[in-house]
Tab-separated table of C-alpha atoms and ligand atoms in Angstrom:
chain	number	residue	atom	x	y	z
A	1	UNK	CA	-0.079	-0.185	0.052
A	2	UNK	CA	1.449	3.515	-1.100
A	3	UNK	CA	1.775	6.037	1.070
A	4	UNK	CA	0.403	8.402	-1.441
A	5	UNK	CA	-3.162	8.479	-1.932
A	6	UNK	CA	-4.398	8.848	-5.421
A	7	UNK	CA	-6.701	11.500	-6.170
A	8	UNK	CA	-10.201	10.495	-5.875
A	9	UNK	CA	-10.732	11.429	-9.659
A	10	UNK	CA	-7.588	10.123	-11.035
A	11	UNK	CA	-8.048	8.275	-13.921
A	12	UNK	CA	-5.567	5.618	-14.452
A	13	UNK	CA	-3.953	4.769	-17.917
A	14	UNK	CA	-5.662	2.155	-20.376
A	15	UNK	CA	-4.734	-1.383	-19.008
A	16	UNK	CA	-4.687	-2.846	-22.933
A	17	UNK	CA	-4.538	-0.410	-25.813
A	18	UNK	CA	-5.591	-1.803	-28.979
A	19	UNK	CA	-2.971	-2.416	-31.649
A	20	UNK	CA	-2.786	0.383	-34.258
A	21	UNK	CA	-3.711	-0.170	-37.825
A	22	UNK	CA	-0.912	2.379	-38.262
A	23	UNK	CA	2.638	1.233	-38.283
A	24	UNK	CA	5.210	3.541	-37.328
A	25	UNK	CA	8.465	4.065	-39.598
A	26	UNK	CA	11.493	1.837	-38.031
A	27	UNK	CA	13.106	4.063	-35.329
A	28	UNK	CA	10.098	5.976	-34.494
A	29	UNK	CA	10.287	8.099	-31.173
A	30	UNK	CA	7.428	8.876	-28.649
A	31	UNK	CA	8.744	12.221	-27.892
A	32	UNK	CA	6.410	13.023	-25.096
A	33	UNK	CA	5.450	10.426	-22.261
A	34	UNK	CA	6.021	10.333	-18.528
A	35	UNK	CA	6.838	8.241	-15.811
A	36	UNK	CA	5.304	8.278	-12.197
A	37	UNK	CA	6.980	6.718	-9.420
A	38	UNK	CA	6.420	4.283	-7.987
A	39	UNK	CA	6.000	6.632	-5.313
A	40	UNK	CA	7.464	4.326	-2.712
A	41	UNK	CA	11.054	4.454	-4.474
A	42	UNK	CA	10.490	7.986	-6.033
A	43	UNK	CA	8.138	10.067	-3.809
A	44	UNK	CA	6.042	12.652	-5.206
A	45	UNK	CA	7.108	16.407	-4.827
A	46	UNK	CA	5.246	17.881	-1.852
A	47	UNK	CA	4.501	21.044	-3.859
A	48	UNK	CA	2.900	19.191	-6.566
A	49	UNK	CA	-1.220	19.931	-7.672
A	50	UNK	CA	-1.795	16.095	-8.188
A	51	UNK	CA	-0.966	12.977	-6.909
A	52	UNK	CA	-1.522	10.103	-9.790
A	53	UNK	CA	-1.186	6.662	-9.791
A	54	UNK	CA	2.007	5.237	-10.375
A	55	UNK	CA	3.089	4.682	-14.085
A	56	UNK	CA	6.351	3.104	-14.057
A	57	UNK	CA	9.161	2.682	-16.899
A	58	UNK	CA	8.464	-1.187	-17.156
A	59	UNK	CA	4.588	-0.066	-18.332
A	60	UNK	CA	6.201	2.560	-20.666
A	61	UNK	CA	8.302	0.029	-22.191
A	62	UNK	CA	5.524	-2.484	-22.995
A	63	UNK	CA	3.538	0.250	-24.551
A	64	UNK	CA	6.428	1.301	-26.705
A	65	UNK	CA	6.873	-2.083	-28.025
A	66	UNK	CA	3.405	-2.895	-28.442
A	67	UNK	CA	2.606	0.543	-30.429
A	68	UNK	CA	5.469	-0.304	-32.638
A	69	UNK	CA	7.750	2.510	-31.759
A	70	UNK	CA	11.648	2.184	-30.651
A	71	UNK	CA	12.565	5.156	-28.399
A	72	UNK	CA	10.912	7.735	-25.619
A	73	UNK	CA	11.680	11.232	-24.671
A	74	UNK	CA	10.459	11.087	-21.510
A	75	UNK	CA	9.305	14.569	-19.884
A	76	UNK	CA	9.440	15.399	-16.130
A	77	UNK	CA	5.702	15.891	-14.792
A	78	UNK	CA	5.152	18.329	-12.502
A	79	UNK	CA	4.126	15.966	-9.790
A	80	UNK	CA	7.652	15.046	-9.261
A	81	UNK	CA	8.831	18.852	-8.934
A	82	UNK	CA	12.380	19.618	-9.713
A	83	UNK	CA	13.325	15.752	-8.321
A	84	UNK	CA	14.285	14.066	-11.570
A	85	UNK	CA	15.167	10.821	-10.236
A	86	UNK	CA	12.219	8.783	-11.432
A	87	UNK	CA	13.198	10.155	-14.862
A	88	UNK	CA	17.065	9.333	-14.432
A	89	UNK	CA	16.148	5.951	-13.123
A	90	UNK	CA	14.304	5.470	-16.384
A	91	UNK	CA	16.759	6.973	-18.476
A	92	UNK	CA	19.424	4.731	-17.497
A	93	UNK	CA	17.254	1.501	-17.383
A	94	UNK	CA	16.485	2.513	-21.299
A	95	UNK	CA	20.203	1.870	-22.138
A	96	UNK	CA	20.485	4.688	-25.031
A	97	UNK	CA	16.853	4.131	-25.968
A	98	UNK	CA	15.348	7.283	-23.966
A	99	UNK	CA	16.215	10.620	-23.758
A	100	UNK	CA	14.910	13.117	-20.872
A	101	UNK	CA	13.613	16.477	-20.503
A	102	UNK	CA	14.045	17.460	-16.969
A	103	UNK	CA	12.850	20.228	-14.454
A	104	UNK	CA	15.530	21.963	-12.247
A	105	UNK	CA	15.276	25.058	-10.390
A	106	UNK	CA	18.169	28.087	-10.281
A	107	UNK	CA	19.822	26.463	-7.408
A	108	UNK	CA	20.803	23.411	-9.655
A	109	UNK	CA	24.417	23.647	-10.027
A	110	UNK	CA	26.752	23.083	-13.070
A	111	UNK	CA	28.232	19.681	-12.093
A	112	UNK	CA	24.451	18.662	-11.691
A	113	UNK	CA	23.388	19.491	-14.953
A	114	UNK	CA	26.606	17.822	-16.566
A	115	UNK	CA	25.671	14.667	-14.669
A	116	UNK	CA	22.082	15.057	-15.948
A	117	UNK	CA	23.736	15.500	-19.389
A	118	UNK	CA	25.595	12.278	-19.191
A	119	UNK	CA	22.353	10.446	-18.201
A	120	UNK	CA	20.434	11.309	-20.879
A	121	UNK	CA	18.848	14.612	-20.108
A	122	UNK	CA	18.674	17.053	-23.564
A	123	UNK	CA	16.496	19.753	-22.493
A	124	UNK	CA	14.480	21.397	-19.679
A	125	UNK	CA	10.651	22.161	-19.238
A	126	UNK	CA	9.453	25.209	-18.394
A	127	UNK	CA	5.725	24.911	-17.666
A	128	UNK	CA	3.305	28.038	-17.637
A	129	UNK	CA	-0.018	26.123	-16.888
A	130	UNK	CA	-1.265	27.816	-13.605
A	131	UNK	CA	-3.413	24.617	-12.450
A	132	UNK	CA	0.031	22.421	-12.353
A	133	UNK	CA	2.618	25.274	-11.321
A	134	UNK	CA	3.627	28.312	-9.345
A	135	UNK	CA	5.144	29.579	-12.346
A	136	UNK	CA	8.980	30.666	-11.702
A	137	UNK	CA	9.925	34.197	-11.975
A	138	UNK	CA	11.150	35.395	-15.704
A	139	UNK	CA	14.789	36.205	-14.681
A	140	UNK	CA	15.418	32.853	-13.047
A	141	UNK	CA	13.861	31.076	-16.432
A	142	UNK	CA	16.068	33.152	-18.487
A	143	UNK	CA	19.031	32.476	-16.650
A	144	UNK	CA	18.540	28.956	-16.675
A	145	UNK	CA	17.709	29.079	-20.368
A	146	UNK	CA	21.296	30.695	-21.007
A	147	UNK	CA	22.915	27.813	-18.886
A	148	UNK	CA	21.071	24.945	-20.384
A	149	UNK	CA	22.000	26.595	-24.036
A	150	UNK	CA	25.868	25.788	-22.997
A	151	UNK	CA	25.058	22.188	-23.097
A	152	UNK	CA	23.115	22.410	-26.412
A	153	UNK	CA	19.819	21.480	-24.331
A	154	UNK	CA	16.600	23.068	-25.496
A	155	UNK	CA	13.754	24.545	-23.429
A	156	UNK	CA	10.292	22.709	-23.537
A	157	UNK	CA	7.330	25.195	-22.704
A	158	UNK	CA	3.812	24.181	-21.757
A	159	UNK	CA	1.179	26.692	-21.569
A	160	UNK	CA	-2.518	27.312	-22.734
A	161	UNK	CA	-3.675	29.414	-25.975
A	162	UNK	CA	-4.982	32.668	-23.651
A	163	UNK	CA	-1.795	32.837	-21.726
A	164	UNK	CA	0.343	32.963	-25.056
A	165	UNK	CA	0.087	36.904	-25.369
A	166	UNK	CA	1.208	37.264	-21.729
A	167	UNK	CA	4.352	35.373	-22.067
A	168	UNK	CA	5.214	35.992	-25.730
A	169	UNK	CA	8.124	38.289	-25.131
A	170	UNK	CA	9.673	35.721	-22.634
A	171	UNK	CA	9.094	32.859	-24.998
A	172	UNK	CA	10.951	34.775	-28.287
A	173	UNK	CA	13.818	36.046	-25.889
A	174	UNK	CA	14.928	32.504	-25.426
A	175	UNK	CA	17.878	31.775	-26.874
A	176	UNK	CA	17.780	27.931	-27.566
A	177	UNK	CA	15.511	25.831	-29.301
A	178	UNK	CA	12.013	26.076	-27.840
A	179	UNK	CA	9.694	23.342	-28.102
A	180	UNK	CA	5.799	23.840	-27.443
A	181	UNK	CA	3.962	21.152	-25.760
A	182	UNK	CA	0.644	20.205	-27.691
A	183	UNK	CA	0.413	23.309	-30.077
A	184	UNK	CA	0.091	25.541	-27.315
A	185	UNK	CA	-3.544	23.889	-26.589
A	186	UNK	CA	-5.543	25.706	-29.263
A	187	UNK	CA	-9.401	26.177	-28.608
A	188	UNK	CA	-10.248	23.591	-31.371
A	189	UNK	CA	-13.930	24.886	-31.663
A	190	UNK	CA	-12.253	28.129	-33.218
A	191	UNK	CA	-11.463	28.349	-36.839
A	192	UNK	CA	-8.158	26.447	-37.764
A	193	UNK	CA	-7.250	29.857	-39.836
A	194	UNK	CA	-7.928	33.324	-39.203
A	195	UNK	CA	-8.372	32.925	-35.736
A	196	UNK	CA	-6.356	32.650	-32.339
A	197	UNK	CA	-4.233	29.826	-33.875
A	198	UNK	CA	-2.802	32.093	-36.609
A	199	UNK	CA	-1.119	33.921	-33.481
A	200	UNK	CA	0.706	30.431	-32.680
A	201	UNK	CA	1.295	30.004	-36.204
A	202	UNK	CA	3.189	33.065	-36.677
A	203	UNK	CA	5.208	32.614	-33.664
A	204	UNK	CA	6.691	29.474	-35.558
A	205	UNK	CA	6.662	31.494	-38.573
A	206	UNK	CA	8.440	34.546	-37.123
A	207	UNK	CA	10.918	32.175	-34.630
A	208	UNK	CA	12.876	29.153	-36.922
A	209	UNK	CA	14.371	27.962	-33.297
A	210	UNK	CA	10.487	27.149	-32.328
A	211	UNK	CA	9.057	23.537	-32.578
A	212	UNK	CA	5.711	22.221	-31.711
A	213	UNK	CA	4.874	18.818	-30.506
A	214	UNK	CA	1.579	18.116	-32.242
A	215	UNK	CA	0.615	15.874	-29.660
A	216	UNK	CA	-2.541	15.296	-27.452
A	217	UNK	CA	-5.996	15.133	-29.159
A	218	UNK	CA	-7.289	13.819	-26.283
A	219	UNK	CA	-6.777	16.758	-24.186
A	220	UNK	CA	-7.771	19.207	-27.022
A	221	UNK	CA	-10.489	17.344	-28.879
A	222	UNK	CA	-14.417	18.516	-27.948
A	223	UNK	CA	-15.496	15.153	-29.766
A	224	UNK	CA	-13.284	12.749	-28.582
A	225	UNK	CA	-12.390	9.488	-29.863
A	226	UNK	CA	-12.125	7.435	-32.025
A	227	UNK	CA	-11.394	9.957	-34.395
A	228	UNK	CA	-10.383	12.847	-32.713
A	229	UNK	CA	-11.557	14.741	-35.861
A	230	UNK	CA	-11.709	18.133	-34.366
A	231	UNK	CA	-7.940	18.263	-33.770
A	232	UNK	CA	-6.589	16.850	-37.010
A	233	UNK	CA	-6.853	20.309	-38.943
A	234	UNK	CA	-4.370	21.825	-36.542
A	235	UNK	CA	-2.106	19.650	-36.370
A	236	UNK	CA	-2.070	18.975	-40.146
A	237	UNK	CA	-1.534	22.701	-40.818
A	238	UNK	CA	1.232	22.807	-38.293
A	239	UNK	CA	2.866	19.582	-39.532
A	240	UNK	CA	2.641	20.761	-43.401
A	241	UNK	CA	4.108	24.198	-42.683
A	242	UNK	CA	6.925	22.877	-40.268
A	243	UNK	CA	7.572	19.686	-41.349
A	244	UNK	CA	11.287	19.802	-39.955
A	245	UNK	CA	10.246	21.029	-36.437
A	246	UNK	CA	7.569	18.985	-35.627
A	247	UNK	CA	7.421	15.771	-32.973
A	248	UNK	CA	4.855	13.655	-31.725
A	249	UNK	CA	4.133	11.640	-28.447
A	250	UNK	CA	1.703	9.369	-26.793
A	251	UNK	CA	1.617	11.760	-23.536
A	252	UNK	CA	1.352	8.337	-21.515
A	253	UNK	CA	0.031	7.840	-19.101
A	254	UNK	CA	-2.116	11.168	-19.859
A	255	UNK	CA	-2.145	13.066	-16.357
A	256	UNK	CA	-5.362	14.967	-15.405
A	257	UNK	CA	-7.717	13.661	-18.145
A	258	UNK	CA	-10.988	14.095	-16.837
A	259	UNK	CA	-13.590	12.728	-19.185
A	260	UNK	CA	-11.588	9.824	-20.704
A	261	UNK	CA	-8.746	7.458	-20.410
A	262	UNK	CA	-7.618	7.335	-24.524
A	263	UNK	CA	-6.589	3.886	-25.775
A	264	UNK	CA	-3.123	4.683	-27.017
A	265	UNK	CA	-3.536	2.488	-30.065
A	266	UNK	CA	-6.150	5.061	-31.302
A	267	UNK	CA	-4.081	8.036	-30.484
A	268	UNK	CA	-1.179	6.453	-32.943
A	269	UNK	CA	-3.775	6.083	-35.675
A	270	UNK	CA	-4.392	9.792	-35.700
A	271	UNK	CA	-0.535	10.267	-37.122
A	272	UNK	CA	-1.315	9.172	-40.813
A	273	UNK	CA	-4.232	11.817	-40.861
A	274	UNK	CA	-1.996	14.549	-39.376
A	275	UNK	CA	1.022	13.720	-41.408
A	276	UNK	CA	-0.403	12.305	-44.447
A	277	UNK	CA	2.583	11.249	-46.591
A	278	UNK	CA	5.343	8.901	-45.698
A	279	UNK	CA	7.999	11.639	-45.630
A	280	UNK	CA	6.105	13.638	-43.306
A	281	UNK	CA	5.653	10.548	-41.238
A	282	UNK	CA	9.323	9.994	-40.998
A	283	UNK	CA	10.340	13.383	-40.375
A	284	UNK	CA	7.567	13.713	-37.487
A	285	UNK	CA	8.456	10.440	-35.803
A	286	UNK	CA	12.362	9.541	-36.661
A	287	UNK	CA	14.116	12.575	-38.437
A	288	UNK	CA	13.435	15.189	-36.205
A	289	UNK	CA	13.324	13.878	-32.707
A	290	UNK	CA	16.715	11.951	-33.822
A	291	UNK	CA	17.969	15.416	-34.742
A	292	UNK	CA	16.956	16.999	-31.456
A	293	UNK	CA	17.604	14.297	-29.148
A	294	UNK	CA	20.393	11.548	-30.323
A	295	UNK	CA	22.419	13.811	-32.076
A	296	UNK	CA	25.961	12.427	-31.416
A	297	UNK	CA	24.342	8.379	-32.490
A	298	UNK	CA	23.252	10.162	-36.083
B	1	LIG	C1	1.035	16.697	-20.098
B	1	LIG	C2	-0.024	17.673	-19.647
B	1	LIG	C3	-0.425	17.754	-18.292
B	1	LIG	C4	0.342	17.492	-17.250
B	1	LIG	C5	1.779	17.683	-16.854
B	1	LIG	O1	3.743	18.130	-15.619
B	1	LIG	C6	2.536	17.626	-16.114
B	1	LIG	O2	1.922	17.404	-14.642
B	1	LIG	O3	2.307	18.049	-18.088
B	1	LIG	C7	-1.803	18.324	-18.102
B	1	LIG	O4	-2.242	18.369	-17.071
B	1	LIG	O5	-2.245	18.807	-19.014
B	1	LIG	O6	1.767	17.071	-21.081
B	1	LIG	O7	1.338	15.831	-19.335
């Protein structure tokens, strides 16, 4: 029995995802997923805003193999704060088949950053979603970005569309590659062209150091599974306009889903509808993530 009580409304990850109809290209990377705990070994952070059910690395490897992927990029989730031990444990167990995006605070030493690099971390995540974190001061974020730039890392940012205007100047001042989670969480009930989403497309147009994850239809969709059809035009627009700056991930184990827990096989079947040629699929799933995370083995 864990000493952590999972939130009463927490939805556990899908116990038996279907086999997707779409076969990912050889070497495909799931570039956005998490590990949670197990809490007994890797305690959840005191400052967390939610307590998930454990989602350990072994389950992630089973999912990777079942879905036809070869590698993972594991992103530190807010429930672990800036304690990256569960992430590092998974990276070490993956024997080169996983890379990480960590969360660090301003007290992190250069030695700790170098060690994280050796352990497979290639980026830091700055989270601006107010229900998930207490946002760090701008000066702290800018200072951290400069320090990780020296390691050749990038910055992953997570925000919701209505907050883009507030953080815009900070985002474009970041000196590294900047990877945006889930297309900046657009409101998919709005028009894919001419509306609020244009601001995000402009951000990508005007800043060639910006990349986007075209992930999380399950979070953005109002129509839901099996097709998540309302999200498809948004992701397709980004993939076709920025084919060399897009990544895709499952988002397993799908934290904070309140209405349904997705079948990961169905999420994979969205890929050929947002990347409609084999070339786009190869860039999205292999070439781009390999260029960003596995430079030294290319
Ligand atoms: C995601 C989305 C969410 C959570 C986190 O780090 C996290 O806690 O990223 C969310 O609640 O929208 O990408 O995992």
